[in-house]
Coordinates of C-alpha atoms in Angstrom, one line a residue:
Chain A
M1 CA 0.0 0.0 0.0
T2 CA 1.3 3.4 -1.0
M3 CA 0.4 6.5 0.9
F4 CA -1.9 7.3 -2.0
T5 CA -4.6 5.0 -0.6
G6 CA -7.3 5.3 2.0
L7 CA -8.7 8.6 3.3
S8 CA -7.1 11.8 2.2
A9 CA -8.8 14.6 4.2
F10 CA -9.1 18.1 2.6
P11 CA -9.2 20.8 5.3
L12 CA -10.6 24.2 4.7
T13 CA -8.2 27.1 4.8
P14 CA -10.3 29.5 7.0
L15 CA -9.9 33.2 6.5
A16 CA -10.6 35.9 9.0
D17 CA -10.6 39.5 7.7
D18 CA -9.2 38.4 4.4
A19 CA -6.1 36.7 6.0
V20 CA -5.5 33.0 6.7
D21 CA -6.6 32.2 10.2
E22 CA -3.5 30.2 11.1
E23 CA -4.7 29.0 14.4
A24 CA -8.0 27.7 13.0
F25 CA -6.2 26.0 10.1
S26 CA -3.6 24.4 12.4
G27 CA -6.5 23.2 14.6
L28 CA -8.2 21.5 11.7
V29 CA -4.9 19.8 10.7
R30 CA -4.2 18.5 14.2
R31 CA -7.8 17.2 14.5
L32 CA -7.3 15.2 11.3
A33 CA -4.0 13.8 12.3
A34 CA -5.4 12.8 15.7
A35 CA -8.4 11.1 14.0
G36 CA -6.0 8.9 12.0
V37 CA -6.7 9.9 8.5
D38 CA -4.3 8.4 6.0
S39 CA -3.2 11.7 4.5
I40 CA -4.0 15.4 4.6
T41 CA -4.4 17.4 1.4
A42 CA -3.8 21.0 2.2
L43 CA -4.9 23.6 -0.4
G44 CA -7.4 21.4 -2.2
S45 CA -10.5 23.1 -3.7
T46 CA -11.9 22.9 -0.2
G47 CA -8.8 24.7 1.0
S48 CA -9.4 27.6 -1.4
Y49 CA -6.0 27.3 -3.0
A50 CA -7.1 29.1 -6.1
Y51 CA -7.9 32.3 -4.1
L52 CA -4.6 32.5 -2.1
T53 CA -1.3 34.3 -2.9
R54 CA 1.9 32.4 -3.3
E55 CA 3.0 33.5 0.1
E56 CA -0.2 32.4 1.8
R57 CA 0.0 29.1 0.1
A58 CA 3.6 28.5 1.1
R59 CA 2.7 29.4 4.7
V60 CA -0.3 27.1 4.7
V61 CA 1.7 24.1 3.6
R62 CA 4.2 24.7 6.3
L63 CA 1.5 24.9 8.9
A64 CA 0.0 21.7 7.6
V65 CA 3.3 19.8 7.8
D66 CA 4.0 21.2 11.3
G67 CA 0.5 20.1 12.5
A68 CA 0.3 16.8 10.8
G69 CA 3.0 14.9 12.7
D70 CA 3.5 11.6 11.0
T71 CA 0.5 11.9 8.7
P72 CA 1.7 12.6 5.1
V73 CA 0.7 16.1 3.7
F74 CA -0.1 16.6 0.0
A75 CA -0.3 20.2 -1.3
G76 CA -2.5 21.7 -4.0
V77 CA -0.3 23.5 -6.5
G78 CA -2.7 24.5 -9.3
A79 CA -2.6 27.9 -10.9
L80 CA -3.5 29.4 -14.3
R81 CA 0.1 29.8 -15.5
T82 CA 2.6 27.1 -15.7
S83 CA 5.4 29.2 -14.1
Q84 CA 3.1 29.9 -11.1
V85 CA 2.4 26.1 -10.7
R86 CA 6.2 25.5 -10.7
A87 CA 6.7 28.2 -8.1
H88 CA 4.0 26.5 -5.9
V89 CA 5.7 23.1 -6.4
E90 CA 9.0 24.6 -5.2
D91 CA 7.3 26.0 -2.2
A92 CA 5.6 22.7 -1.4
E93 CA 8.9 20.9 -1.6
A94 CA 10.6 23.4 0.7
A95 CA 7.7 23.1 3.2
G96 CA 8.0 19.4 3.4
A97 CA 5.0 18.2 1.5
Q98 CA 5.1 14.6 0.4
A99 CA 3.2 15.1 -2.8
V100 CA 1.5 17.7 -4.9
L101 CA -2.0 17.8 -6.3
L102 CA -2.4 19.5 -9.7
A103 CA -5.6 20.5 -11.4
P104 CA -5.5 22.1 -14.9
L105 CA -7.1 25.5 -14.0
T106 CA -8.6 27.3 -16.9
Y107 CA -9.5 30.8 -17.9
Q108 CA -9.1 30.3 -21.6
P109 CA -10.1 26.7 -22.4
L110 CA -7.2 24.3 -22.6
T111 CA -6.4 21.7 -25.2
H112 CA -5.4 18.1 -24.3
D113 CA -1.9 18.9 -25.5
D114 CA -1.8 22.0 -23.3
V115 CA -2.7 19.9 -20.2
F116 CA -0.3 17.1 -21.1
E117 CA 2.5 19.6 -21.4
L118 CA 1.6 21.2 -18.1
F119 CA 1.9 17.8 -16.3
R120 CA 5.0 16.9 -18.3
T121 CA 6.7 20.2 -17.4
V122 CA 5.8 19.9 -13.7
T123 CA 6.9 16.2 -13.4
E124 CA 10.1 17.0 -15.2
H125 CA 11.0 19.6 -12.6
T126 CA 10.1 17.9 -9.3
D127 CA 10.9 14.7 -7.5
L128 CA 7.7 14.9 -5.5
P129 CA 4.9 12.5 -6.6
V130 CA 2.1 14.3 -8.5
I131 CA -1.6 13.6 -8.1
V132 CA -3.7 14.4 -11.1
Y133 CA -6.7 16.4 -10.0
D134 CA -9.7 16.0 -12.3
N135 CA -12.3 18.4 -11.0
P136 CA -14.4 19.6 -14.0
G137 CA -16.9 21.5 -11.7
T138 CA -14.3 24.0 -10.9
T139 CA -11.7 23.8 -13.8
H140 CA -14.3 23.2 -16.6
F141 CA -11.7 21.0 -18.2
T142 CA -12.8 17.5 -19.2
F143 CA -10.3 14.6 -19.1
T144 CA -10.7 11.6 -21.3
P145 CA -9.4 8.1 -20.7
E146 CA -6.8 8.7 -23.4
L147 CA -5.5 11.8 -21.6
Y148 CA -5.5 10.0 -18.2
S149 CA -3.4 7.3 -19.9
R150 CA -0.9 9.7 -21.5
I151 CA -0.4 11.7 -18.3
A152 CA -0.3 8.6 -16.0
E153 CA 2.7 7.3 -18.0
L154 CA 4.7 10.3 -17.0
P155 CA 7.3 9.5 -14.3
G156 CA 6.2 10.9 -11.0
I157 CA 2.4 10.6 -11.5
T158 CA 1.2 8.6 -8.6
S159 CA -2.6 8.9 -8.3
I160 CA -5.6 10.3 -10.1
K161 CA -8.4 12.1 -8.3
I162 CA -11.5 11.4 -10.3
P163 CA -14.9 13.0 -9.9
G164 CA -17.9 11.0 -8.6
V165 CA -18.8 7.5 -9.9
P166 CA -22.2 6.2 -10.9
A167 CA -24.4 5.4 -7.9
D168 CA -25.2 1.9 -9.2
P169 CA -22.5 -0.5 -7.9
A170 CA -22.2 -2.4 -11.2
E171 CA -21.9 0.8 -13.2
A172 CA -19.5 2.2 -10.7
R173 CA -17.3 -0.9 -11.0
D174 CA -17.4 -0.7 -14.8
H175 CA -16.4 3.0 -14.6
V176 CA -13.5 2.4 -12.3
T177 CA -12.4 -0.7 -14.2
A178 CA -12.3 1.3 -17.5
I179 CA -10.0 3.9 -15.9
R180 CA -7.9 1.2 -14.2
A181 CA -7.4 -0.5 -17.6
V182 CA -5.7 2.6 -19.1
V183 CA -3.4 3.7 -16.3
P184 CA -0.3 1.9 -14.9
E185 CA -0.9 -0.3 -11.8
H186 CA 1.2 1.9 -9.5
V187 CA -1.1 4.8 -10.1
T188 CA -3.9 4.8 -7.6
I189 CA -7.4 6.0 -8.4
G190 CA -9.1 8.1 -5.8
V191 CA -12.8 9.0 -5.8
S192 CA -14.1 12.4 -4.9
G193 CA -17.6 13.8 -4.5
D194 CA -18.3 12.7 -1.0
A195 CA -21.7 11.2 -1.7
Y196 CA -20.1 8.8 -4.2
A197 CA -17.2 7.7 -1.9
A198 CA -18.7 4.5 -0.6
A199 CA -19.7 3.5 -4.1
G200 CA -16.3 4.5 -5.5
L201 CA -14.2 2.7 -2.8
S202 CA -16.3 -0.5 -3.2
A203 CA -15.9 -0.3 -7.0
G204 CA -12.2 -0.4 -6.8
C205 CA -11.0 3.1 -6.0
E206 CA -8.0 2.8 -3.7
A207 CA -8.4 6.3 -2.2
W208 CA -11.0 8.9 -1.3
Y209 CA -10.1 12.5 -1.7
S210 CA -12.6 13.9 0.8
V211 CA -14.2 17.3 1.5
V212 CA -16.2 16.0 4.5
G213 CA -13.1 14.1 5.8
G214 CA -11.4 17.4 6.3
T215 CA -13.8 18.6 8.9
L216 CA -15.6 15.5 10.0
P217 CA -12.9 12.8 9.8
E218 CA -14.6 10.1 12.0
L219 CA -17.6 10.0 9.6
A220 CA -15.3 9.7 6.6
L221 CA -13.1 7.1 8.3
E222 CA -16.1 4.9 9.2
I223 CA -17.0 4.7 5.5
T224 CA -13.4 4.3 4.3
R225 CA -12.5 1.5 6.8
A226 CA -15.7 -0.5 6.0
A227 CA -15.0 -0.3 2.3
Q228 CA -11.3 -1.2 2.9
R229 CA -12.2 -4.4 4.8
G230 CA -14.5 -5.4 1.9
D231 CA -17.8 -4.6 3.7
A232 CA -19.5 -2.8 0.9
A233 CA -22.9 -3.1 2.5
E234 CA -21.7 -1.3 5.7
A235 CA -19.9 1.3 3.7
A236 CA -23.0 2.0 1.7
A237 CA -25.1 2.0 4.9
A238 CA -22.8 4.5 6.6
S239 CA -22.9 6.7 3.6
A240 CA -26.7 6.4 3.3
R241 CA -27.1 7.5 6.9
M242 CA -25.4 10.8 5.8
S243 CA -27.9 11.4 3.0
P244 CA -29.3 14.5 4.5
L245 CA -25.7 16.0 4.4
W246 CA -25.1 14.9 0.8
E247 CA -28.5 16.4 -0.1
L248 CA -27.4 19.8 1.4
F249 CA -24.3 19.7 -0.8
T250 CA -26.5 19.4 -3.8
E251 CA -29.2 21.8 -2.7
F252 CA -26.9 24.5 -1.6
G253 CA -24.7 24.5 -4.8
G254 CA -21.7 22.5 -3.8
S255 CA -19.8 21.2 -0.8
I256 CA -17.6 24.0 0.2
R257 CA -20.2 26.4 1.4
V258 CA -21.9 23.6 3.5
I259 CA -18.7 22.3 5.0
A260 CA -17.6 25.9 5.8
A261 CA -20.9 26.4 7.6
I262 CA -20.4 23.2 9.5
A263 CA -16.9 24.1 10.6
E264 CA -18.2 27.5 11.6
H265 CA -21.1 26.0 13.5
L266 CA -18.8 23.6 15.4
G267 CA -16.4 26.4 16.3
L268 CA -13.6 25.1 14.1
A269 CA -13.5 28.1 11.9
P270 CA -14.4 31.8 12.3
R271 CA -17.7 33.1 10.9
K272 CA -17.6 33.8 7.1
C273 CA -14.4 31.9 6.7
L274 CA -14.5 31.6 2.9
P275 CA -12.6 34.1 0.7
L276 CA -14.8 36.9 -0.7
P277 CA -16.6 37.1 -3.1
L278 CA -17.8 33.7 -1.7
Q279 CA -20.3 34.9 0.9
G280 CA -21.1 31.4 2.1
L281 CA -24.6 30.3 3.1
T282 CA -27.5 32.5 4.1
E283 CA -28.8 32.6 7.6
A284 CA -31.7 30.4 6.7
Q285 CA -29.4 27.9 5.0
R286 CA -27.1 27.9 8.0
R287 CA -30.0 27.0 10.2
R288 CA -30.8 24.0 8.0
V289 CA -27.2 22.9 8.1
A290 CA -27.2 23.2 11.9
E291 CA -30.3 21.0 12.1
V292 CA -28.8 18.3 9.9
V293 CA -25.5 18.4 12.0
E294 CA -27.5 17.9 15.2
A295 CA -29.8 15.3 13.8
L296 CA -26.9 13.2 12.5
G297 CA -25.0 13.6 15.7
L298 CA -22.1 15.3 14.0
G299 CA -21.7 17.9 16.6
R300 CA -20.4 15.5 19.3
Chain B
M1 CA -21.5 60.3 -26.6
T2 CA -19.6 58.9 -23.7
M3 CA -16.2 57.3 -24.1
F4 CA -18.0 54.0 -23.6
T5 CA -19.1 53.9 -27.3
G6 CA -17.6 52.9 -30.6
L7 CA -14.7 50.6 -30.9
S8 CA -12.8 49.5 -27.8
A9 CA -9.7 47.6 -29.0
F10 CA -8.4 44.7 -26.8
P11 CA -4.6 44.3 -27.4
L12 CA -2.8 41.1 -26.6
T13 CA -0.2 41.2 -23.8
P14 CA 2.6 39.3 -25.6
L15 CA 4.9 37.3 -23.4
A16 CA 8.5 36.3 -24.3
D17 CA 10.2 33.7 -22.0
D18 CA 7.3 34.0 -19.5
A19 CA 7.7 37.8 -19.1
V20 CA 5.7 40.6 -20.6
D21 CA 7.3 41.8 -23.9
E22 CA 7.0 45.4 -23.1
E23 CA 8.2 46.6 -26.5
A24 CA 5.7 44.4 -28.4
F25 CA 2.9 45.5 -26.1
S26 CA 3.7 49.2 -26.4
G27 CA 3.9 48.7 -30.2
L28 CA 0.4 47.2 -30.3
V29 CA -0.9 50.1 -28.2
R30 CA 0.6 52.8 -30.4
R31 CA -0.7 51.1 -33.5
L32 CA -4.2 51.2 -32.0
A33 CA -4.0 54.9 -31.0
A34 CA -2.7 55.8 -34.5
A35 CA -5.5 53.9 -36.2
G36 CA -8.0 56.0 -34.3
V37 CA -9.8 53.4 -32.1
D38 CA -12.2 55.0 -29.6
S39 CA -10.7 53.3 -26.6
I40 CA -8.1 50.7 -25.7
T41 CA -8.9 48.0 -23.1
A42 CA -5.7 46.7 -21.7
L43 CA -5.8 43.4 -19.8
G44 CA -9.0 42.1 -21.3
S45 CA -9.3 38.3 -21.8
T46 CA -7.2 38.8 -25.0
G47 CA -4.7 40.6 -22.9
S48 CA -4.3 37.5 -20.6
Y49 CA -5.1 39.5 -17.5
A50 CA -6.0 36.4 -15.5
Y51 CA -2.6 34.9 -16.0
L52 CA -0.5 37.9 -14.9
T53 CA 0.8 38.9 -11.5
R54 CA -0.3 42.1 -9.8
E55 CA 3.1 43.7 -10.7
E56 CA 2.8 42.7 -14.3
R57 CA -0.7 44.0 -14.5
A58 CA 0.2 47.4 -13.0
R59 CA 3.1 47.7 -15.4
V60 CA 1.0 46.8 -18.4
V61 CA -1.6 49.5 -17.6
R62 CA 1.2 52.1 -17.2
L63 CA 2.6 51.1 -20.6
A64 CA -0.9 51.3 -22.2
V65 CA -1.5 54.8 -20.8
D66 CA 1.9 55.9 -21.9
G67 CA 1.4 54.6 -25.4
A68 CA -2.2 55.6 -26.0
G69 CA -1.8 59.3 -26.1
D70 CA -5.2 60.9 -26.0
T71 CA -7.0 57.6 -26.5
P72 CA -8.8 56.5 -23.3
V73 CA -7.4 53.4 -21.7
F74 CA -9.6 50.9 -19.7
A75 CA -8.0 48.2 -17.6
G76 CA -9.2 44.7 -16.8
V77 CA -9.2 44.2 -13.0
G78 CA -10.8 40.8 -12.6
A79 CA -9.4 38.3 -10.1
L80 CA -10.8 35.4 -8.1
R81 CA -10.7 37.2 -4.7
T82 CA -12.4 40.5 -4.0
S83 CA -9.3 41.9 -2.2
Q84 CA -7.2 41.2 -5.3
V85 CA -9.7 42.9 -7.5
R86 CA -9.5 46.0 -5.3
A87 CA -5.7 46.0 -5.4
H88 CA -5.9 45.9 -9.2
V89 CA -8.4 48.8 -9.2
E90 CA -6.0 50.8 -7.1
D91 CA -3.1 50.1 -9.5
A92 CA -5.3 51.0 -12.5
E93 CA -6.1 54.3 -10.8
A94 CA -2.5 55.0 -10.1
A95 CA -1.5 54.2 -13.7
G96 CA -4.0 56.6 -15.2
A97 CA -6.6 54.3 -16.5
Q98 CA -9.9 56.0 -17.3
A99 CA -12.1 53.0 -16.4
V100 CA -11.9 49.4 -15.2
L101 CA -13.4 46.3 -16.7
L102 CA -14.5 43.7 -14.2
A103 CA -15.5 40.0 -14.9
P104 CA -16.7 37.8 -12.1
L105 CA -14.0 35.1 -12.3
T106 CA -14.9 31.8 -10.8
Y107 CA -13.3 28.8 -9.3
Q108 CA -16.1 27.9 -7.0
P109 CA -19.3 28.8 -8.7
L110 CA -20.7 32.2 -7.6
T111 CA -24.2 33.1 -6.6
H112 CA -25.9 36.2 -8.0
D113 CA -25.6 37.8 -4.6
D114 CA -21.9 37.0 -4.5
V115 CA -21.5 38.8 -7.9
F116 CA -23.7 41.7 -6.9
E117 CA -21.6 42.2 -3.7
L118 CA -18.4 42.1 -5.7
F119 CA -19.6 44.9 -7.9
R120 CA -21.0 46.8 -5.0
T121 CA -17.8 46.6 -3.1
V122 CA -15.6 47.6 -6.1
T123 CA -17.8 50.6 -7.1
E124 CA -18.0 51.7 -3.5
H125 CA -14.2 52.0 -3.3
T126 CA -13.3 53.7 -6.6
D127 CA -14.3 56.8 -8.5
L128 CA -13.3 55.1 -11.8
P129 CA -16.2 54.1 -14.1
V130 CA -16.7 50.3 -14.0
I131 CA -17.6 48.2 -17.1
V132 CA -19.4 45.0 -16.3
Y133 CA -17.7 42.1 -18.2
D134 CA -20.0 39.3 -19.0
N135 CA -17.9 36.5 -20.6
P136 CA -19.4 33.2 -19.7
G137 CA -17.0 31.3 -22.0
T138 CA -14.1 32.1 -19.6
T139 CA -15.9 32.9 -16.3
H140 CA -18.6 30.2 -16.5
F141 CA -20.8 32.6 -14.7
T142 CA -24.2 33.4 -16.3
F143 CA -25.7 36.8 -15.9
T144 CA -29.5 37.3 -16.1
P145 CA -31.4 40.5 -17.1
E146 CA -32.3 40.8 -13.4
L147 CA -28.7 40.8 -12.3
Y148 CA -27.7 43.2 -15.1
S149 CA -30.4 45.5 -13.8
R150 CA -29.3 45.3 -10.1
I151 CA -25.7 45.9 -10.9
A152 CA -26.3 48.6 -13.5
E153 CA -28.1 50.6 -10.8
L154 CA -24.9 50.9 -8.8
P155 CA -23.2 54.3 -9.0
G156 CA -20.2 54.1 -11.2
I157 CA -21.4 51.3 -13.5
T158 CA -21.0 52.8 -17.0
S159 CA -21.2 50.0 -19.6
I160 CA -22.0 46.3 -20.0
K161 CA -19.9 44.1 -22.2
I162 CA -22.3 41.4 -23.4
P163 CA -21.5 38.2 -25.2
G164 CA -22.5 37.8 -28.9
V165 CA -26.0 38.5 -30.1
P166 CA -28.2 36.3 -32.4
A167 CA -27.1 36.5 -36.0
D168 CA -30.6 37.3 -37.3
P169 CA -31.0 41.1 -37.3
A170 CA -34.5 41.1 -35.8
E171 CA -33.6 38.6 -33.1
A172 CA -30.5 40.6 -32.4
R173 CA -32.5 43.8 -32.0
D174 CA -35.0 42.0 -29.7
H175 CA -32.1 40.8 -27.6
V176 CA -30.4 44.2 -27.2
T177 CA -33.7 45.9 -26.6
A178 CA -34.5 43.5 -23.8
I179 CA -31.2 44.3 -22.1
R180 CA -31.6 48.1 -22.8
A181 CA -35.0 47.9 -21.1
V182 CA -33.6 46.9 -17.8
V183 CA -30.5 49.1 -17.5
P184 CA -30.4 52.8 -17.0
E185 CA -29.9 55.0 -20.1
H186 CA -26.5 56.2 -19.2
V187 CA -25.1 52.6 -19.2
T188 CA -23.9 51.7 -22.7
I189 CA -24.2 48.2 -24.0
G190 CA -21.2 46.8 -25.9
V191 CA -21.2 43.7 -27.9
S192 CA -18.3 41.2 -28.0
G193 CA -17.7 38.1 -30.0
D194 CA -16.2 39.7 -33.1
A195 CA -18.3 37.7 -35.6
Y196 CA -21.4 39.2 -34.0
A197 CA -20.2 42.8 -33.9
A198 CA -21.9 44.1 -37.0
A199 CA -25.2 42.5 -36.0
G200 CA -24.8 43.8 -32.4
L201 CA -23.9 47.4 -33.4
S202 CA -26.8 47.6 -35.9
A203 CA -29.1 46.1 -33.3
G204 CA -28.5 49.0 -30.9
C205 CA -25.2 48.2 -29.1
E206 CA -23.4 51.5 -28.6
A207 CA -19.9 49.8 -28.3
W208 CA -17.9 46.9 -29.6
Y209 CA -15.4 45.4 -27.2
S210 CA -13.2 43.8 -29.8
V211 CA -10.5 41.1 -29.9
V212 CA -9.7 41.6 -33.6
G213 CA -9.7 45.4 -33.1
G214 CA -6.7 45.0 -30.8
T215 CA -4.5 43.6 -33.6
L216 CA -6.3 44.6 -36.8
P217 CA -7.9 47.9 -35.9
E218 CA -8.6 49.1 -39.5
L219 CA -10.8 46.1 -40.1
A220 CA -12.7 46.7 -36.9
L221 CA -13.0 50.4 -37.6
E222 CA -14.5 49.8 -41.0
I223 CA -17.3 47.7 -39.5
T224 CA -17.8 50.1 -36.6
R225 CA -18.0 53.3 -38.6
A226 CA -20.4 51.7 -41.1
A227 CA -22.7 50.7 -38.3
Q228 CA -22.4 54.1 -36.5
R229 CA -23.5 56.0 -39.6
G230 CA -26.5 53.7 -39.9
D231 CA -25.3 51.7 -42.8
A232 CA -26.2 48.2 -41.5
A233 CA -25.9 46.7 -44.9
E234 CA -22.3 47.8 -45.3
A235 CA -21.4 46.8 -41.7
A236 CA -22.8 43.4 -42.4
A237 CA -21.0 43.2 -45.8
A238 CA -17.7 44.2 -44.2
S239 CA -18.2 41.6 -41.5
A240 CA -19.2 38.9 -44.0
R241 CA -16.0 39.6 -46.0
M242 CA -14.2 38.5 -42.8
S243 CA -16.1 35.2 -42.5
P244 CA -13.0 33.1 -43.1
L245 CA -11.4 34.7 -40.1
W246 CA -14.5 34.3 -37.9
E247 CA -14.6 30.6 -39.0
L248 CA -11.1 30.1 -37.8
F249 CA -12.1 31.6 -34.4
T250 CA -14.7 28.8 -34.1
E251 CA -12.7 26.0 -35.6
F252 CA -9.6 26.6 -33.6
G253 CA -11.4 26.8 -30.2
G254 CA -11.7 30.6 -29.6
S255 CA -10.3 33.9 -30.7
I256 CA -7.2 34.3 -28.6
R257 CA -5.1 31.6 -30.2
V258 CA -6.0 32.8 -33.7
I259 CA -5.3 36.5 -33.0
A260 CA -2.0 35.6 -31.3
A261 CA -1.0 33.7 -34.3
I262 CA -1.9 36.6 -36.6
A263 CA 0.0 39.0 -34.4
E264 CA 3.0 36.7 -34.5
H265 CA 2.6 36.2 -38.3
L266 CA 2.6 40.0 -38.8
G267 CA 5.7 40.5 -36.6
L268 CA 3.7 42.4 -33.9
A269 CA 4.4 39.8 -31.2
P270 CA 7.1 37.3 -30.6
R271 CA 6.6 33.6 -31.4
K272 CA 4.6 31.7 -28.7
C273 CA 3.4 34.9 -27.1
L274 CA 0.6 33.4 -25.0
P275 CA 1.2 32.4 -21.3
L276 CA 1.8 28.7 -20.8
P277 CA 0.1 26.3 -20.5
L278 CA -1.6 27.9 -23.6
Q279 CA 0.7 26.6 -26.4
G280 CA -1.2 28.4 -29.1
L281 CA -1.9 27.0 -32.5
T282 CA -0.1 24.1 -34.1
E283 CA 2.1 24.6 -37.1
A284 CA -0.6 23.3 -39.5
Q285 CA -3.1 25.7 -37.9
R286 CA -0.7 28.6 -38.2
R287 CA -0.3 27.9 -41.9
R288 CA -4.1 28.0 -42.3
V289 CA -4.2 31.3 -40.4
A290 CA -1.4 32.8 -42.6
E291 CA -3.4 31.8 -45.7
V292 CA -6.5 33.5 -44.5
V293 CA -4.5 36.6 -43.5
E294 CA -3.0 36.9 -47.0
A295 CA -6.3 36.0 -48.8
L296 CA -8.1 38.8 -46.9
G297 CA -5.4 41.3 -47.4
L298 CA -4.9 41.7 -43.6
G299 CA -1.1 41.6 -43.9
R300 CA -0.8 45.0 -45.7

């Protein structure tokens, strides 16, 4: 088993008055390490990497490494410009990250060759393992199996973070098997989209790159460990018990606003911890979130 | 007539070895001023604003103001984070820009309230006129007439840059009239999407925010002046003569790669002038572009 398996927890990077709340961030990281997650991915989408300056990002990776103890830390390095990505990679290396996570951010749409060259350039210039971050909801770039395959052949590519899988177990297995067939064996496949995690893990994904795991690690570990011991039914049941939470992710337009509201509700992050212009949930939406948190016993 | 009418030309910001090619950029700006465009928008999408650092952007606006003479300069100030937008606005003010152009960039999707608050905050903190930049192909944010109306009521909003209009003249007029009906009279409506410019201007748009005008200003002025004197037929005919160019924009996945290849072909920008990971057109595509440039007499 490589470190690119199991539960990788994605903490928020809480802001207060438009600056990183270092104490809150370190608290989230320590909480994840104490819970026993398999890795911590700082500066994922949930960690608002795209909104932060180079200096803020370098500092956040250092805080993550300091707070994580023996838990491996991966760092998001995506940026619109290749030279900026390379700068973030250098900073992640210097801070002690054990891998980097790279999404092909877009402003102008990118071609497949553009994205391949981005990964080729980055892997050529670092010894750190690179996780391919496929997140079309934020990047608006769509990978194909062919492109997965070309990129996964590059030295240093170690894992692919895929979007959600079909809910039906057989379809999920077909989906993961099709990706598995085109990437080398040493490259792990990690599911994201928390509502699909149980299905993805039971369908053959070796890892879960998890939003909810960054704030509510016990919940995510329960699903992960059930799937890892082959108990697909229990993993599915544990995930199904969280349906009200997954439904809020959909209803309120994505996971980050909901998970930020949960962290704020639990006192893990200051109020309005997302970078503006993201205002976060309305008061009425926050009350709904609090009700779900209490009903599911997530506030313990 | 305000300065937010007529042809606003969007120059490239050419890079060489991952740094702004200041000489090439200043050359483009001087060429636009000499051609008699009505305004120059530095750091539009064509100007790669989203890829540049704060320092590069501040420098580019200064160069534009220096090179533009009496021609008004507008500056793109969009960024993912509100505080970064405000910093760019301050820099544009200091550099002598006469207005700013603001698109709601997204990584996480934005709500209408998020975008309204972004424009409210920016207009509250600057005396410069603000142009609303609606460019869903790059921002993946979709404005509605209601949101146009709310934002256009803010003090300081002076123009809206809309995407293309329907090709049919009657439908184009209905489209522009519907927007006109919900925004105050002093707010001009400017069309973008160069292939739609003749249709948009003849349908009631007061301005054309133009990619092609930033590199081939005579061509764009011919269309603009015909439309402004009420000669819709000649504007349409001038645009139709450029069909092979508009077709390349579509076929090669957007205007920026094509216009960069044209500027490079004409010696106005160094080879590979776009920021990586944008590699620009392939050699075969560049040959096609060169053929069209020569066939249309654009290389004179």
